[in-house]
C-alpha cells in the first residue's frame, strides 16, 4: 500500500555546488520514491554549470502523473541544500511560506567572495532568514560528519539521512538500503549506510 | 534519464551500430549503449567528430543494419555536409540521427536550432515530449527510417535529455543480423545500386516522395495527441519539453477546461490533416516551442494555405512577441503569457512574502563558473598570461570549445588572455588568419588553444592551413587526457575505446611534427619551464609553433579524490593584503580552494575542496603556501 | 570624490607609458605584480593598492628631493650642478690585476673588494650580463666574480631589482654599484622605508654611483646590431675611445666599430629626461677621468666624488689599506665636470618641458625645488 504524499505533486529542490554530489543525491532520493510507486520527474542542470557553479535538481513526486522537469517559481515544498548560500538562492526563487528547508552549514565560497567583491552572509543571518521565511528549517553540519567518516563527498548521503528523519517524505532507512544495494558498488554500501544513519541523528 | 530512454528505445529497436561525438546534453546516450555493447552485440564508438559519426552509422545502414548517431546541436552543423548528400542518396537499414539541443545554452556557447536542418535537408523530424516517448519515439524512428529509406532526425533538449522520469520498458529483440552491402544494381535504384546522390533530379524527387510518405504516416501517429475539451476557447500547439510546461501552466491557471493542447511528436513534415482538424476548433492558437519559431512558421504557412477550411486565426508565439526567441521556456513563462491573454490571475505568493524574497536575493553572492580546484587550465592560462606580458607585444589567444572556453566566458579566470571563442577548432583557424594580417600592419603575436579531444575533432585542418601558409602562430594544446567537459569520454589520443577495448593512440605531438610545426611539450604545473618555453616560442619567427601542455584533469578518474600534495598556508609568512602581495592568490589566481579569512586577513586552504595540485605554492611571493607530498598509504 | 588611482596604474600612466622608465628595477622583486624582461618593465597582473612601494621607490615618480638631501648629505656640500661634494679626487686601483680588466682605473672594483675583505658587506651587487648582453645584477662575494663583471656597460642593468631580490632572499649587508637613476631609487627606499621595509633597506651599506650620459635601449640596440650582423652574445666589452666618435665592440673576432651617432640613436628614451650625470644620490660617484675633457693619459684613472660620511669612511679605509691610489684632481677638471653636468641638466629640462608642453610641468621633477630653480635661472 502506497504511503500518501502531503501534497501532489511534492516539489523538491536539491541544490549545491558542482562536485558536492548533488546529482547522486537526487537520483538516490528519486530511486527510493519510484520504488514506492510514485511518478518522479527529475530536472537537472549540469555540464558546464558543474564547474564551480551552482547546481540544482528539481524533483516532482506525484501519485498520478509525470510533471514538468522545472518547478514553477514559488512552488518548492522541500529544499535540500548542500551549501547554505545555495539554499538562499533557491529559496529566493522557489520559496513560499510553507516551504521546508534542510541545509548543510558548510560554506563553499564563490570566487566573487574570495576576491572580496561580494560578502557572504554569516550563519546567523541565514538562520534568521530561514526562521522568518520558511515553515520548517534545519541547518546541520553534514560535511564535518562526512569528513570524520573519511570522505567529505558523503555529506550528500548525510543530508538524505537527515531528510528521511524529518518525515517530510515517505522514505526510510529500509528504502535507502534497497536503493544503494541496486546502484552502489558493494564496497561502498557500508559507508553510505553509516552516513545515512549519521544524518538521521542530526535532526 | 531522457538519454537513457533514447538508448533503451534504440536497443528495443535492435540497433546494431552507434557512433557519436560527446557533447552536453547528448553524451549519456552512447555511454548507456557502450555499457551494454558486449551483452547486446553492438558496435559502439566515440567518433572523431560528428560528421564521421554519421558516416560510420550510414555505412551500417547501407549494409542493412540499424544504426544511430548522436550529437549536440552544434554537431548537426558539423555533420550537415554529409547529411545533405545522405538524405539525397537515401538509406537502407533504419538510421536515426539524435540531436540533443540546449535551449538557454545551459552547457553551450550558443543555442543553435537544428530543427531547421530537417526542413532544409528534407528529412523527417520527431520530438519526444516525455520520457516514455523518448524511448518509444526512438524505437519508432527506426521503423520509420526503414519504411521511407531515409535518415530520421530525433530532437531532444536539455530538459528532456538530462531530466528523468518513469518509463515502462519494452522487450529487447534477439536477432543478430548479417551486414550485407549490395551495390551491383543500376545507378538509378537506390536499394540495390551504388549509394550516391545522383542522378540529382531522380534522387531529389525520390527524397521528396519519402518525406511525403512520412507526412502521411504522421497523420495517424499516436505521438501526435490532443488533450483538452472538445470545444476549446484556445488551442496550444506544442512539442518536446514545452508540452510539459504547457500542461503545467494550464494546471497552474486552472484552465484545463477552457484550453486544449495539441502535442506534436512529429514536427516535420507537419501532419496537415491532423492540424487542420484541430486548428478549426478555435480562432486563438498559441504555439509553444524552443527556441526559434520553427513550428510557428510552418503552421502559419499551412493555415495560410487553407483559410476557407479552417478560418482566419490569431496566432500567439515568438513572432508576435508573446514568447521570447531567446533562451529556454518553463512553466512560469508559459503561464504568464497565457494568464495575460486569458485574463486570469497567475501569481500566488503574498506580496509581503515576495518582497522579503527579493531582499534575500540581494544578499546572496553570485556564484560564477570557474576552473575546478586543481584544474590544469588555470595553471596553463597563468603561464600564458605571464609569457604574453613578458613578451610585451600585446599578444592574445583565440579560444576554443571545452572547459577552457570558460577562460573566454569569464575573462578573469583566463587572466584576460582569450579574446575570441567560436566553434570546435575555430580558434586555430582564426589565429591562422590573424597571423597573415602583418602585411596590413597587424603585429600582435597570435596564439590559439584547444583541448586534446578538440584537436582531433577539427583543429588539424586549421593547423595544416597555418603551416602551409606560413602563418606565424603559437598553438597550445591543453592536453588533459580526456574529453573532460562532457565526462571523460575517450578520444583518439587514448588507448581505450568507448567500450573499454585497447586501441592504438594517435599522438598529437607526432601529428603536429609531421605537419612541420615545431613542437614543445611542458607540464603547466611547472611554472618556470612552461613560461620560458612559451616565451622562446613566441620570439621565434615564421611557421606555426606548438606547445603541448600535458596535465591530467583534476576530475579524471585517475586523479579524483587523490591529493598529490597536502597544501597549507603558513599564516606568519602570508602577507595578505599588504604591499608585496595584495592577495595574489585570492584576488587574481582565484582557485576556489584558496579562500580569504577576512578577520585574520590571511589566505586559507579549504581542505575539503582542495585537489592538492600544489601549483599555488609556486605563485605565492612569500613562500607562504606550503605543499607537502602525500605519501600513498 | 574621484577614486585614487592605484600605484601600479600611476606607474603605468606616468612612467611606463610616458617612456620615462629607466629600467632600474626599483619596482621589481618587491611583489609578484611587476617584472623586468628583456630590458622592459612589465606589469603581470592588476594591483589596486594606492600606497605601493613600486611607486614610492621609482626614480621617475615625484620625489621629495629636499628631504632626501637632508637625510643623506651635509647642506654645505651641495652644488647645483653635481650634487653634494665632500671631496673630489683622481683615483685608480692599486691592484694591477684589477686595472687590467677595468675600463678605466678600476676604482669601483677595488672599493668593492675592499668592502668585502673588510667585512663591511657580504655581497657586492654589480651589473652583469647574460648571454644576450641584456644585463641583470649579479651578486659578487669575491674578487674573481668582481673582475669578471668589471667594465662599463652601455645598456641598463636593473640594479635596484637586484638589490630587492638580494634582500628578499639573503640577510647580509650589501654594497651596490648604481647608475644615477638607480642611485636615486635606492636613496628613495631610505627615505620612504616603513617599518616592514626598514630591516631590508638597512642591509644597504653604501652605493657607488657611476657617471652616466645615456644608456642604450637593449631592444633598439639589438636591432642595430642585427642589421650589422653582430651577435649580441659575441660582445665581450664596449668602449668609446676618447675623441673618436665611435663605439668599439670587442668581440671574439676582433673589434667592430659603430659610429657613435648611430649607437646614440639607440639611447633609451627615458635618458633624454634625466638631469643627473654624476649619480648625485650615491655615497661616492665614479667616472672616467676624461669625462670632464682631460687627456688620453688620464685614461687609466677615475674621477671620484665623495658625497657622504659613509663615502669618506670608505675612501679613507681604501687609502689606509692601500686598495686605491688617490691624487688630487686639477681644479679645471671639476670646473669642466660641472659645466658638462649643467649642460646635461639644461638639455634634459628642455626635453621635459617639450614633453609636458609647459615649463610649469616638469613631470617627475618639482619646479619649486631650490636647486632646480637655480639651474632654471629663476
mmCIF file of N, CA, C and O in Angstrom, chain B residues 212-252:
data_model
loop_
_atom_site.group_PDB
_atom_site.id
_atom_site.type_symbol
_atom_site.label_atom_id
_atom_site.label_comp_id
_atom_site.label_asym_id
_atom_site.label_seq_id
_atom_site.Cartn_x
_atom_site.Cartn_y
_atom_site.Cartn_z
ATOM 1 N N UNK B 212 6.975 12.905 -48.132
ATOM 2 C CA UNK B 212 5.501 12.897 -48.191
ATOM 3 C C UNK B 212 4.942 11.657 -47.522
ATOM 4 O O UNK B 212 3.941 11.720 -46.796
ATOM 5 N N UNK B 213 5.610 10.535 -47.759
ATOM 6 C CA UNK B 213 5.179 9.283 -47.119
ATOM 7 C C UNK B 213 5.246 9.439 -45.602
ATOM 8 O O UNK B 213 4.323 9.045 -44.882
ATOM 9 N N UNK B 214 6.320 10.031 -45.136
ATOM 10 C CA UNK B 214 6.462 10.242 -43.693
ATOM 11 C C UNK B 214 5.306 11.098 -43.193
ATOM 12 O O UNK B 214 4.690 10.796 -42.164
ATOM 13 N N UNK B 215 4.978 12.158 -43.929
ATOM 14 C CA UNK B 215 3.887 13.050 -43.540
ATOM 15 C C UNK B 215 2.582 12.288 -43.411
ATOM 16 O O UNK B 215 1.808 12.506 -42.473
ATOM 17 N N UNK B 216 2.355 11.340 -44.352
ATOM 18 C CA UNK B 216 1.121 10.547 -44.286
ATOM 19 C C UNK B 216 1.108 9.674 -43.043
ATOM 20 O O UNK B 216 0.080 9.531 -42.384
ATOM 21 N N UNK B 217 2.248 9.070 -42.742
ATOM 22 C CA UNK B 217 2.331 8.228 -41.547
ATOM 23 C C UNK B 217 2.114 9.059 -40.284
ATOM 24 O O UNK B 217 1.522 8.587 -39.312
ATOM 25 N N UNK B 218 2.562 10.296 -40.328
ATOM 26 C CA UNK B 218 2.418 11.182 -39.158
ATOM 27 C C UNK B 218 0.954 11.451 -38.835
ATOM 28 O O UNK B 218 0.591 11.675 -37.684
ATOM 29 N N UNK B 219 0.106 11.454 -39.879
ATOM 30 C CA UNK B 219 -1.314 11.763 -39.650
ATOM 31 C C UNK B 219 -1.925 10.797 -38.643
ATOM 32 O O UNK B 219 -2.808 11.151 -37.871
ATOM 33 N N UNK B 220 -1.427 9.542 -38.668
ATOM 34 C CA UNK B 220 -2.044 8.534 -37.798
ATOM 35 C C UNK B 220 -1.178 8.219 -36.572
ATOM 36 O O UNK B 220 -1.496 7.329 -35.805
ATOM 37 N N UNK B 221 -0.109 8.954 -36.440
ATOM 38 C CA UNK B 221 0.828 8.607 -35.374
ATOM 39 C C UNK B 221 0.254 8.892 -33.990
ATOM 40 O O UNK B 221 -0.320 9.952 -33.741
ATOM 41 N N UNK B 222 0.401 7.940 -33.054
ATOM 42 C CA UNK B 222 -0.075 8.176 -31.680
ATOM 43 C C UNK B 222 0.769 9.211 -30.944
ATOM 44 O O UNK B 222 0.414 9.620 -29.839
ATOM 45 N N UNK B 223 1.896 9.606 -31.552
ATOM 46 C CA UNK B 223 2.751 10.583 -30.869
ATOM 47 C C UNK B 223 2.252 12.016 -31.050
ATOM 48 O O UNK B 223 2.768 12.930 -30.445
ATOM 49 N N UNK B 224 1.262 12.182 -31.920
ATOM 50 C CA UNK B 224 0.589 13.480 -32.010
ATOM 51 C C UNK B 224 -0.742 13.310 -31.292
ATOM 52 O O UNK B 224 -1.548 12.462 -31.671
ATOM 53 N N UNK B 225 -0.946 14.117 -30.270
ATOM 54 C CA UNK B 225 -2.124 13.829 -29.450
ATOM 55 C C UNK B 225 -2.750 15.120 -28.939
ATOM 56 O O UNK B 225 -2.023 16.069 -28.589
ATOM 57 N N UNK B 226 -4.081 15.097 -28.909
ATOM 58 C CA UNK B 226 -4.805 16.261 -28.393
ATOM 59 C C UNK B 226 -5.268 16.000 -26.959
ATOM 60 O O UNK B 226 -5.761 14.929 -26.639
ATOM 61 N N UNK B 227 -5.046 16.998 -26.096
ATOM 62 C CA UNK B 227 -5.516 16.928 -24.711
ATOM 63 C C UNK B 227 -6.421 18.130 -24.472
ATOM 64 O O UNK B 227 -6.000 19.260 -24.730
ATOM 65 N N UNK B 228 -7.627 17.909 -23.979
ATOM 66 C CA UNK B 228 -8.447 19.077 -23.651
ATOM 67 C C UNK B 228 -9.908 18.886 -24.012
ATOM 68 O O UNK B 228 -10.320 17.802 -24.441
ATOM 69 N N UNK B 229 -10.655 19.929 -23.842
ATOM 70 C CA UNK B 229 -12.105 19.841 -24.101
ATOM 71 C C UNK B 229 -12.376 19.716 -25.602
ATOM 72 O O UNK B 229 -11.558 20.137 -26.411
ATOM 73 N N UNK B 230 -13.516 19.149 -25.973
ATOM 74 C CA UNK B 230 -13.835 19.014 -27.410
ATOM 75 C C UNK B 230 -13.936 20.376 -28.102
ATOM 76 O O UNK B 230 -13.614 20.500 -29.263
ATOM 77 N N UNK B 231 -14.399 21.409 -27.355
ATOM 78 C CA UNK B 231 -14.510 22.743 -27.974
ATOM 79 C C UNK B 231 -13.727 23.759 -27.160
ATOM 80 O O UNK B 231 -14.304 24.503 -26.377
ATOM 81 N N UNK B 232 -12.441 23.779 -27.343
ATOM 82 C CA UNK B 232 -11.630 24.694 -26.526
ATOM 83 C C UNK B 232 -11.792 26.144 -26.985
ATOM 84 O O UNK B 232 -12.063 26.404 -28.158
ATOM 85 N N UNK B 233 -11.645 27.080 -26.024
ATOM 86 C CA UNK B 233 -11.648 28.501 -26.406
ATOM 87 C C UNK B 233 -10.313 28.880 -27.021
ATOM 88 O O UNK B 233 -10.189 29.882 -27.715
ATOM 89 N N UNK B 234 -9.327 28.071 -26.711
ATOM 90 C CA UNK B 234 -7.962 28.458 -27.035
ATOM 91 C C UNK B 234 -7.182 27.174 -27.266
ATOM 92 O O UNK B 234 -7.382 26.178 -26.569
ATOM 93 N N UNK B 235 -6.284 27.178 -28.276
ATOM 94 C CA UNK B 235 -5.525 25.959 -28.569
ATOM 95 C C UNK B 235 -4.030 26.220 -28.482
ATOM 96 O O UNK B 235 -3.524 27.182 -29.079
ATOM 97 N N UNK B 236 -3.344 25.370 -27.730
ATOM 98 C CA UNK B 236 -1.876 25.431 -27.701
ATOM 99 C C UNK B 236 -1.343 24.315 -28.591
ATOM 100 O O UNK B 236 -1.775 23.161 -28.458
ATOM 101 N N UNK B 237 -0.476 24.657 -29.530
ATOM 102 C CA UNK B 237 0.227 23.626 -30.293
ATOM 103 C C UNK B 237 1.659 23.631 -29.779
ATOM 104 O O UNK B 237 2.307 24.678 -29.721
ATOM 105 N N UNK B 238 2.125 22.449 -29.396
ATOM 106 C CA UNK B 238 3.450 22.421 -28.772
ATOM 107 C C UNK B 238 4.143 21.097 -29.046
ATOM 108 O O UNK B 238 3.545 20.161 -29.600
ATOM 109 N N UNK B 239 5.404 21.022 -28.644
ATOM 110 C CA UNK B 239 6.172 19.789 -28.820
ATOM 111 C C UNK B 239 7.247 19.746 -27.737
ATOM 112 O O UNK B 239 7.471 20.723 -27.035
ATOM 113 N N UNK B 240 7.879 18.597 -27.630
ATOM 114 C CA UNK B 240 9.042 18.434 -26.760
ATOM 115 C C UNK B 240 8.736 18.816 -25.304
ATOM 116 O O UNK B 240 7.588 18.698 -24.863
ATOM 117 N N UNK B 241 9.739 19.285 -24.565
ATOM 118 C CA UNK B 241 9.553 19.613 -23.146
ATOM 119 C C UNK B 241 8.518 20.717 -22.966
ATOM 120 O O UNK B 241 7.905 20.838 -21.899
ATOM 121 N N UNK B 242 8.296 21.493 -24.016
ATOM 122 C CA UNK B 242 7.312 22.583 -23.923
ATOM 123 C C UNK B 242 5.905 22.045 -23.679
ATOM 124 O O UNK B 242 5.041 22.756 -23.165
ATOM 125 N N UNK B 243 5.671 20.783 -24.070
ATOM 126 C CA UNK B 243 4.375 20.173 -23.766
ATOM 127 C C UNK B 243 4.180 20.101 -22.257
ATOM 128 O O UNK B 243 3.125 20.446 -21.740
ATOM 129 N N UNK B 244 5.232 19.666 -21.549
ATOM 130 C CA UNK B 244 5.136 19.550 -20.081
ATOM 131 C C UNK B 244 4.931 20.927 -19.450
ATOM 132 O O UNK B 244 4.180 21.084 -18.496
ATOM 133 N N UNK B 245 5.620 21.934 -20.010
ATOM 134 C CA UNK B 245 5.449 23.295 -19.475
ATOM 135 C C UNK B 245 4.017 23.776 -19.701
ATOM 136 O O UNK B 245 3.399 24.397 -18.833
ATOM 137 N N UNK B 246 3.510 23.510 -20.900
ATOM 138 C CA UNK B 246 2.172 23.992 -21.254
ATOM 139 C C UNK B 246 1.118 23.327 -20.361
ATOM 140 O O UNK B 246 0.216 23.980 -19.853
ATOM 141 N N UNK B 247 1.283 22.000 -20.186
ATOM 142 C CA UNK B 247 0.312 21.282 -19.379
ATOM 143 C C UNK B 247 0.330 21.802 -17.939
ATOM 144 O O UNK B 247 -0.705 22.002 -17.319
ATOM 145 N N UNK B 248 1.546 22.048 -17.446
ATOM 146 C CA UNK B 248 1.653 22.547 -16.075
ATOM 147 C C UNK B 248 1.073 23.967 -15.962
ATOM 148 O O UNK B 248 0.419 24.306 -14.969
ATOM 149 N N UNK B 249 1.299 24.764 -17.014
ATOM 150 C CA UNK B 249 0.765 26.133 -16.986
ATOM 151 C C UNK B 249 -0.767 26.107 -16.890
ATOM 152 O O UNK B 249 -1.367 26.884 -16.148
ATOM 153 N N UNK B 250 -1.391 25.187 -17.633
ATOM 154 C CA UNK B 250 -2.858 25.079 -17.575
ATOM 155 C C UNK B 250 -3.310 24.701 -16.165
ATOM 156 O O UNK B 250 -4.291 25.247 -15.649
ATOM 157 N N UNK B 251 -2.559 23.797 -15.550
ATOM 158 C CA UNK B 251 -2.967 23.399 -14.193
ATOM 159 C C UNK B 251 -2.711 24.537 -13.198
ATOM 160 O O UNK B 251 -3.483 24.745 -12.270
ATOM 161 N N UNK B 252 -1.631 25.297 -13.399
ATOM 162 C CA UNK B 252 -1.366 26.437 -12.513
ATOM 163 C C UNK B 252 -2.481 27.467 -12.605
ATOM 164 O O UNK B 252 -2.839 28.111 -11.622
#
